[in-house]
Amino acid sequence: MPSDTTQTFPPPETGKATHAAPAPDGRKRFVRLTAVVIGLTAAITLMLCAFGLPSANSGPHQVPVGVTGPQSAVDSLKAQLPDDEWDVTAYPDTQALTRAVQDRDALGGFSMEADGVTVYTAAAGGQQASGAITALGDSLAERQSSPATVHEVVPFPDDDPKGTGLASAALPMIFGGILPAVVLLQLFPGHAGLRLRLAGVIAFALAAGAAVTAVLQFGIGTLDGNFWLTSLGMGLGMAALAIPFLGLESLFGYAGFGAGSVVMMFLGNPLSGLGTGPYWLPDGWSTLGQLLPPGASGSLLRSNAFFDGTGASGPLLVLALWALAGLALMVLADRRHGKRAAA
């Protein structure tokens, strides 16, 4: 009996290889990988520019210096010094010049007399600028074939005469803003932990500011002045970093937190001028650095630790505005969450 069963056979080989269709998300992955590579390359380039360009162009940039003495000597000095490097102001006598240095109107100066040159410096106001003023005074005295006498108006303490501990405070101040934000975001995540994170950051800033100041003042001997005033300024600097980080994360997620961290690490740190003083950076870089929390924190630290608070109002305003901006971001995030909950 014939069978009704039919057999099927595979199609004959055509000699052509068959390829599976690419996964639908393959192109998206490639685009994402390309964007990551380009973004990381841009970040490394930005890091090099932020650290390298200011250093390559470092030097005196309109450093305020005073001069006193006979009018002819004062006029001669003004004519010799380049305007883009030195901002020269004449003072009636040495007492006025010394007071200008103490009030931070000048970083140093020269008393031009017939029997020699007296150089006035303030190493605590900027180490490199102070050294350049001393070298310039020696050069002026050599031209007159007369001796140069150096007076340190505002020196570093004897335990740290070169101020090496001051430059080392830059990273603790920056990480003092980043680390508490990272830890508190992990321990108290989400909108429910918003106020706890803010309270934790403020408490940490006060405690860490006191601890770092104690090490610098009593351990290393770099700082001088009122301990509590200096520590409060240090704490404000840390809070002015940490609160905006929390605000960026609460409003934009970890992308906002990461962007803020990159800006402060790659721009705020090298442009702070903490180790050199702001007048040793190019004008534009210096201005930007003083408008960021690390630079403002460094200037406030110098004011409180060495100049009895003189010149502290500008940095205080900058830090307060950064802290308020962070609070504003947190308030916006809180309101956005409230609207979502009510919808």
Coordinates of N, CA, C and O in Angstrom, one line a residue, residues 65 67 70-90 110 112 136 140 143:
V65 N 52.2 96.2 44.4 CA 53.4 96.5 45.2 C 53.4 98.0 45.5 O 52.9 98.8 44.7
V67 N 55.7 101.5 46.8 CA 57.0 102.1 46.7 C 57.0 103.5 47.4 O 56.0 104.2 47.3
P70 N 62.2 109.2 47.3 CA 62.2 110.4 46.4 C 61.4 110.2 45.2 O 61.4 109.1 44.6
Q71 N 60.8 111.3 44.7 CA 59.9 111.2 43.6 C 60.6 110.7 42.3 O 60.1 109.9 41.5
S72 N 61.8 111.1 42.1 CA 62.6 110.6 41.0 C 62.8 109.1 41.0 O 62.7 108.4 40.0
A73 N 63.1 108.6 42.2 CA 63.3 107.1 42.3 C 62.0 106.4 42.1 O 62.0 105.3 41.5
V74 N 60.9 106.9 42.6 CA 59.6 106.3 42.4 C 59.2 106.3 41.0 O 58.8 105.2 40.4
D75 N 59.4 107.4 40.3 CA 59.1 107.5 38.8 C 60.0 106.5 38.0 O 59.5 105.9 37.1
S76 N 61.2 106.4 38.4 CA 62.1 105.5 37.7 C 61.7 104.0 37.9 O 61.7 103.3 36.9
L77 N 61.3 103.7 39.1 CA 60.9 102.3 39.3 C 59.6 102.0 38.6 O 59.5 100.9 38.0
K78 N 58.7 102.9 38.5 CA 57.4 102.7 37.8 C 57.7 102.5 36.3 O 57.1 101.7 35.7
A79 N 58.7 103.2 35.8 CA 59.0 103.1 34.4 C 59.7 101.8 34.1 O 59.6 101.2 33.0
Q80 N 60.4 101.2 35.0 CA 61.1 100.0 34.8 C 60.3 98.7 34.9 O 60.5 97.8 34.2
L81 N 59.2 98.8 35.7 CA 58.4 97.6 35.9 C 57.3 97.4 34.9 O 56.5 98.4 34.7
P82 N 57.2 96.3 34.2 CA 56.1 96.1 33.3 C 54.7 96.2 33.9 O 54.5 95.6 35.0
D83 N 53.8 96.9 33.2 CA 52.5 97.1 33.8 C 51.7 95.8 33.9 O 50.8 95.7 34.8
D84 N 51.9 94.9 33.0 CA 51.2 93.6 33.1 C 51.6 92.7 34.2 O 51.0 91.7 34.5
E85 N 52.8 93.0 34.8 CA 53.3 92.2 35.8 C 53.2 92.8 37.2 O 52.9 92.1 38.2
W86 N 53.3 94.1 37.3 CA 53.3 94.8 38.6 C 52.4 96.0 38.5 O 52.4 96.7 37.6
D87 N 51.6 96.1 39.6 CA 50.7 97.3 39.8 C 51.3 98.1 40.9 O 51.2 97.8 42.1
V88 N 52.0 99.2 40.5 CA 52.8 100.0 41.5 C 52.0 101.1 42.0 O 51.4 101.9 41.2
T89 N 52.0 101.3 43.3 CA 51.4 102.4 44.0 C 52.4 103.1 44.9 O 53.1 102.5 45.6
A90 N 52.4 104.5 44.8 CA 53.3 105.2 45.6 C 52.7 105.5 47.0 O 51.5 105.8 47.0
F110 N 58.8 98.6 48.2 CA 60.2 99.0 48.3 C 60.3 100.4 48.8 O 59.5 101.3 48.5
M112 N 62.9 103.3 48.6 CA 64.0 103.7 47.8 C 64.7 104.9 48.4 O 64.2 106.0 48.5
L136 N 63.5 91.2 43.0 CA 63.4 92.5 42.4 C 64.1 93.5 43.2 O 64.9 94.4 42.7
L140 N 67.3 95.9 42.2 CA 67.3 97.3 42.3 C 68.5 97.8 43.1 O 69.2 98.8 42.8
R143 N 71.8 97.7 41.2 CA 72.0 98.8 40.2 C 72.4 100.0 40.9 O 73.2 100.8 40.3

